[in-house]
CSV table of C-alpha atoms in Angstrom, one decimal:
chain,number,residue,atom,x,y,z
A,1,MET,CA,78.4,100.4,70.8
A,2,LEU,CA,82.1,101.5,70.6
A,3,PRO,CA,83.4,103.6,67.7
A,4,SER,CA,85.7,101.6,65.4
A,5,ILE,CA,88.5,104.1,65.9
A,6,LEU,CA,89.8,104.5,69.5
A,7,THR,CA,93.0,106.1,70.7
A,8,ASP,CA,95.3,103.6,72.5
A,9,LEU,CA,94.5,105.2,75.8
A,10,GLU,CA,90.8,105.0,75.2
A,11,LEU,CA,91.1,101.4,74.3
A,12,ALA,CA,93.2,100.7,77.4
A,13,HIS,CA,90.5,102.3,79.6
A,14,TYR,CA,87.9,100.2,77.8
A,15,LEU,CA,89.9,97.0,78.4
A,16,ALA,CA,90.2,97.8,82.1
A,17,ASP,CA,86.4,98.5,82.3
A,18,ARG,CA,85.6,95.2,80.7
A,19,ALA,CA,88.1,93.3,82.8
A,20,GLY,CA,86.5,94.7,85.9
A,21,ASP,CA,83.1,93.7,84.8
A,22,THR,CA,84.4,90.1,84.3
A,23,ILE,CA,86.3,89.9,87.6
A,24,LEU,CA,84.1,91.5,90.1
A,25,PRO,CA,81.3,88.9,90.2
A,26,HIS,CA,83.9,86.4,91.4
A,27,PHE,CA,85.6,88.6,94.0
A,28,ARG,CA,84.7,87.3,97.6
A,29,HIS,CA,82.3,84.8,96.0
A,30,THR,CA,84.3,82.3,94.1
A,31,LYS,CA,86.6,80.2,96.5
A,32,GLU,CA,88.1,77.8,94.0
A,33,PHE,CA,91.5,78.2,92.6
A,34,LYS,CA,94.3,76.1,91.0
A,35,ASN,CA,98.0,76.0,91.7
A,36,LYS,CA,100.0,76.6,88.5
A,37,SER,CA,103.4,75.9,90.2
A,38,LYS,CA,105.0,72.4,90.6
A,39,ASN,CA,107.5,73.6,93.2
A,40,GLY,CA,105.6,76.4,95.1
A,41,PHE,CA,102.3,78.2,95.2
A,42,ASP,CA,101.1,80.3,92.2
A,43,PRO,CA,97.3,80.4,92.2
A,44,VAL,CA,95.0,81.1,89.3
A,45,THR,CA,91.3,81.5,89.4
A,46,ILE,CA,88.5,81.5,86.8
A,47,ALA,CA,88.4,85.3,87.2
A,48,ASP,CA,92.1,85.5,86.0
A,49,GLN,CA,91.4,83.4,83.0
A,50,SER,CA,88.1,84.9,82.0
A,51,ALA,CA,89.4,88.5,82.3
A,52,GLU,CA,92.4,87.7,80.1
A,53,ASN,CA,90.2,86.1,77.5
A,54,THR,CA,88.0,89.2,77.5
A,55,ILE,CA,90.9,91.5,77.1
A,56,ARG,CA,92.5,89.4,74.4
A,57,LYS,CA,89.3,89.2,72.4
A,58,ILE,CA,88.8,93.0,72.4
A,59,VAL,CA,92.5,93.7,71.5
A,60,SER,CA,92.2,91.2,68.6
A,61,GLU,CA,89.1,93.2,67.3
A,62,PHE,CA,90.4,96.7,67.7
A,63,ARG,CA,94.2,96.2,67.2
A,64,PRO,CA,94.5,93.0,65.1
A,65,ASN,CA,98.0,93.8,64.0
A,66,ASP,CA,99.4,94.2,67.6
A,67,GLY,CA,100.8,91.4,69.6
A,68,PHE,CA,99.5,90.2,72.9
A,69,TRP,CA,101.1,88.7,76.1
A,70,GLY,CA,99.0,87.7,79.0
A,71,GLU,CA,100.1,85.9,82.1
A,72,GLU,CA,97.6,83.1,81.8
A,73,PHE,CA,97.6,82.2,78.1
A,74,GLY,CA,101.0,83.3,76.8
A,75,ARG,CA,102.2,85.4,73.8
A,76,THR,CA,101.0,86.1,70.3
A,77,ALA,CA,103.1,88.1,67.9
A,78,GLY,CA,101.7,90.8,65.6
A,79,PRO,CA,103.1,92.5,62.5
A,80,SER,CA,103.0,96.0,64.0
A,81,GLY,CA,105.8,95.1,66.5
A,82,ARG,CA,103.8,96.5,69.3
A,83,SER,CA,102.3,94.3,72.1
A,84,TRP,CA,99.6,94.6,74.7
A,85,ILE,CA,101.0,93.1,77.9
A,86,VAL,CA,98.4,92.2,80.5
A,87,ASP,CA,98.2,90.7,84.0
A,88,PRO,CA,94.4,90.2,84.5
A,89,ILE,CA,94.8,89.9,88.3
A,90,ASP,CA,98.1,91.0,89.7
A,91,GLY,CA,97.9,89.7,93.3
A,92,THR,CA,95.8,86.6,93.0
A,93,ARG,CA,96.8,85.6,96.5
A,94,GLY,CA,95.2,88.8,97.7
A,95,PHE,CA,92.2,88.2,95.5
A,96,ILE,CA,91.5,84.7,96.9
A,97,SER,CA,92.0,86.1,100.4
A,98,GLY,CA,89.5,88.9,99.9
A,99,THR,CA,91.8,91.9,100.1
A,100,PRO,CA,91.2,94.8,97.7
A,101,THR,CA,94.9,95.2,96.8
A,102,TRP,CA,95.0,93.2,93.6
A,103,GLY,CA,94.7,95.0,90.3
A,104,THR,CA,94.4,94.6,86.5
A,105,LEU,CA,97.6,95.6,84.7
A,106,ILE,CA,97.4,96.7,81.1
A,107,SER,CA,100.3,98.1,79.1
A,108,LEU,CA,101.2,98.9,75.5
A,109,VAL,CA,104.8,98.1,74.7
A,110,GLU,CA,106.7,99.3,71.6
A,111,GLU,CA,108.9,97.2,69.5
A,112,ASN,CA,112.0,98.1,71.6
A,113,GLY,CA,110.3,96.7,74.7
A,114,ARG,CA,109.5,100.1,76.2
A,115,PRO,CA,106.1,100.5,77.8
A,116,THR,CA,104.5,103.8,76.6
A,117,LEU,CA,101.1,103.4,78.2
A,118,GLY,CA,100.1,101.7,81.4
A,119,ILE,CA,97.0,101.2,83.6
A,120,ILE,CA,96.8,99.9,87.2
A,121,ASP,CA,93.1,99.3,87.9
A,122,GLN,CA,91.5,98.3,91.2
A,123,SER,CA,87.9,97.8,90.1
A,124,PHE,CA,86.5,96.8,93.5
A,125,ILE,CA,87.3,100.1,95.2
A,126,GLY,CA,87.0,102.1,92.0
A,127,GLU,CA,90.6,103.4,91.7
A,128,ARG,CA,92.6,103.6,88.6
A,129,PHE,CA,96.1,104.9,87.9
A,130,TRP,CA,97.3,105.5,84.4
A,131,GLY,CA,100.2,107.0,82.5
A,132,ASN,CA,101.4,107.8,79.0
A,133,PRO,CA,103.5,110.5,77.4
A,134,ASP,CA,100.8,113.0,78.1
A,135,GLY,CA,101.2,112.5,81.9
A,136,ALA,CA,100.0,110.3,84.8
A,137,TYR,CA,96.6,110.4,86.4
A,138,TYR,CA,94.4,108.9,89.1
A,139,ARG,CA,90.7,108.4,89.2
A,140,GLY,CA,88.9,107.5,92.4
A,141,PRO,CA,86.3,108.7,94.9
A,142,ARG,CA,87.7,112.2,94.9
A,143,GLY,CA,87.7,112.5,91.1
A,144,ILE,CA,90.6,112.8,88.7
A,145,LEU,CA,94.0,113.9,90.0
A,146,ARG,CA,97.4,114.5,88.3
A,147,LEU,CA,100.0,112.0,89.6
A,148,ILE,CA,103.3,113.4,91.0
A,149,THR,CA,105.8,111.3,92.9
A,150,LYS,CA,107.4,112.3,96.2
A,151,GLU,CA,110.5,114.4,96.5
A,152,SER,CA,112.1,112.7,99.6
A,153,GLN,CA,115.9,113.4,99.6
A,154,SER,CA,117.2,110.8,102.0
A,155,LEU,CA,116.5,107.1,102.5
A,156,ASN,CA,115.9,107.6,106.2
A,157,GLU,CA,112.8,109.6,105.3
A,158,THR,CA,111.3,107.0,103.0
A,159,ILE,CA,108.5,104.5,103.0
A,160,LEU,CA,109.4,101.2,101.4
A,161,PHE,CA,107.0,98.5,100.1
A,162,SER,CA,107.3,95.0,98.9
A,163,THR,CA,104.8,92.2,98.3
A,164,PHE,CA,106.5,89.5,100.4
A,165,PRO,CA,108.9,89.8,103.3
A,166,GLU,CA,111.0,86.9,101.9
A,167,ILE,CA,111.2,88.6,98.4
A,168,GLY,CA,112.3,85.8,96.1
A,169,ARG,CA,115.7,84.1,96.4
A,170,GLU,CA,118.0,84.4,99.4
A,171,ILE,CA,120.2,87.0,97.6
A,172,ASP,CA,117.1,89.0,96.7
A,173,HIS,CA,116.0,89.0,100.4
A,174,GLU,CA,119.4,90.1,101.5
A,175,GLY,CA,119.4,93.0,99.1
A,176,PHE,CA,116.0,94.1,100.2
A,177,THR,CA,116.9,93.8,103.9
A,178,ALA,CA,120.0,95.8,103.3
A,179,VAL,CA,117.9,98.7,102.0
A,180,ALA,CA,115.2,98.3,104.6
A,181,LYS,CA,117.6,98.9,107.4
A,182,HIS,CA,118.0,102.5,106.2
A,183,VAL,CA,114.3,103.5,105.6
A,184,HIS,CA,111.8,105.1,107.9
A,185,MET,CA,109.1,102.5,107.4
A,186,THR,CA,108.6,99.2,105.6
A,187,ARG,CA,105.3,97.7,104.6
A,188,TYR,CA,104.2,94.5,102.8
A,189,GLY,CA,101.5,92.8,100.8
A,190,MET,CA,100.2,95.4,98.3
A,191,ASP,CA,101.1,93.8,95.0
A,192,CYS,CA,100.6,96.2,92.1
A,193,TYR,CA,98.7,98.7,94.4
A,194,ALA,CA,102.0,99.7,95.9
A,195,TYR,CA,103.2,101.0,92.5
A,196,GLY,CA,100.0,103.1,92.3
A,197,LEU,CA,100.7,104.5,95.7
A,198,LEU,CA,104.2,105.4,94.6
A,199,ALA,CA,102.9,107.3,91.6
A,200,LEU,CA,100.4,109.0,93.8
A,201,GLY,CA,103.2,110.3,96.0
A,202,GLN,CA,102.2,108.4,99.1
A,203,ILE,CA,105.3,106.2,99.3
A,204,ASP,CA,108.9,106.4,98.0
A,205,LEU,CA,110.2,102.9,97.1
A,206,VAL,CA,109.1,99.5,95.9
A,207,ILE,CA,111.7,96.7,95.8
A,208,GLU,CA,110.8,93.3,94.3
A,209,ALA,CA,112.4,90.4,92.5
A,210,GLY,CA,111.3,87.5,90.3
A,211,LEU,CA,108.9,89.6,88.3
A,212,TYR,CA,107.9,89.2,84.6
A,213,ALA,CA,107.1,91.8,82.0
A,214,TYR,CA,103.4,91.5,82.7
A,215,ASP,CA,104.0,92.4,86.4
A,216,ILE,CA,106.0,95.6,85.8
A,217,CYS,CA,105.4,97.2,82.3
A,218,ALA,CA,102.2,98.9,83.4
A,219,PRO,CA,103.7,100.2,86.6
A,220,ILE,CA,106.7,101.5,84.7
A,221,ALA,CA,104.6,103.5,82.4
A,222,VAL,CA,102.5,105.0,85.2
A,223,ILE,CA,105.5,105.8,87.5
A,224,GLU,CA,107.7,107.3,84.8
A,225,ALA,CA,104.8,109.5,83.7
A,226,ALA,CA,104.4,110.7,87.3
A,227,GLY,CA,108.1,111.7,87.6
A,228,GLY,CA,109.5,108.5,89.1
A,229,ILE,CA,112.1,106.0,88.0
A,230,VAL,CA,112.0,102.2,87.6
A,231,THR,CA,115.1,100.0,86.9
A,232,ASP,CA,116.6,96.7,87.7
A,233,TRP,CA,119.1,96.4,90.6
A,234,ASN,CA,122.0,97.3,88.2
A,235,GLY,CA,120.3,100.5,87.1
A,236,GLN,CA,119.4,99.0,83.7
A,237,SER,CA,116.0,98.6,82.0
A,238,ALA,CA,113.4,96.6,84.0
A,239,TYR,CA,111.1,96.1,81.1
A,240,GLY,CA,111.5,92.3,81.2
A,241,GLY,CA,111.0,92.1,85.0
A,242,GLY,CA,113.5,90.3,87.3
A,243,GLN,CA,114.9,92.4,90.2
A,244,VAL,CA,113.0,95.7,90.3
A,245,LEU,CA,113.6,99.0,92.0
A,246,ALA,CA,110.9,101.7,91.7
A,247,ALA,CA,111.6,105.1,93.3
A,248,GLY,CA,109.8,108.4,93.5
A,249,ASN,CA,112.8,110.4,92.3
A,250,SER,CA,116.4,110.0,91.0
A,251,ILE,CA,118.0,110.9,94.3
A,252,ILE,CA,116.3,108.2,96.4
A,253,HIS,CA,116.7,105.8,93.5
A,254,GLU,CA,120.4,106.3,93.4
A,255,GLN,CA,120.8,105.9,97.2
A,256,ALA,CA,118.8,102.6,97.2
A,257,LEU,CA,120.7,101.4,94.0
A,258,ASP,CA,124.1,102.0,95.7
A,259,ILE,CA,123.0,99.3,98.2
A,260,LEU,CA,121.2,96.9,95.8
A,261,ARG,CA,124.1,96.7,93.2
A,262,ASP,CA,125.9,94.4,95.6
A,263,TYR,CA,123.0,91.9,95.3
A,264,ALA,CA,122.2,92.4,91.6
A,265,ASP,CA,122.1,89.6,89.0
A,266,PRO,CA,125.0,89.8,86.6
A,267,ILE,CA,124.5,91.9,83.5
A,268,ILE,CA,124.1,89.7,80.4
A,269,ILE,CA,125.7,91.2,77.3
């Protein structure tokens, strides 16, 4: 039985626990999925939908005045101005393929759109990354660690990740490729797990495009609390998604941004 009063961080951890309980029975067992896209491939499974319903129900009980935005069932406003933004399974393609690189993303976003708390949870391998104003932490097989991003000083020293080699539209791909020419190593296919690795100090950069708030708000909270920086390709806020650049430190961020600005979407005023 949970206490009626939980801190936001305690509630976020509880949400991640219950989401994992809901998802794991389906992982590598349930083969069925539906395609949500009319013009491409955007899969959804019963695990995505069930986990989001579980999280939504708990939030409505413990934070009835907060809003909620989930990838599968949309947005509900709340009088507090705050919102819980959730992607129950970020990386559904990986999920249905059996790879343990998907994750549950849970974030708490203030009225100005800024995420102040975020969790990246990989329940199958038992790893969790989280961040809030008190710092960023990792829990896994070696216990709990403080998260600190890398201090690489030059692009040619860096490791760059992205989910897909083709990275969205043609102009997005061109921008990504322009940066990739300068880095030490490029890897693909990690979905939200790549952002956890960046916060852990294992890699330096993540470049993606075509994201939504539920894809990036939790990673922003974790990475910023670990000392990193996340913006769009103009160097502006990435809270709403779109073209995203995540970097371990401001030096590497600026070097990558100098290249990506030529491929950035126009700033809307």
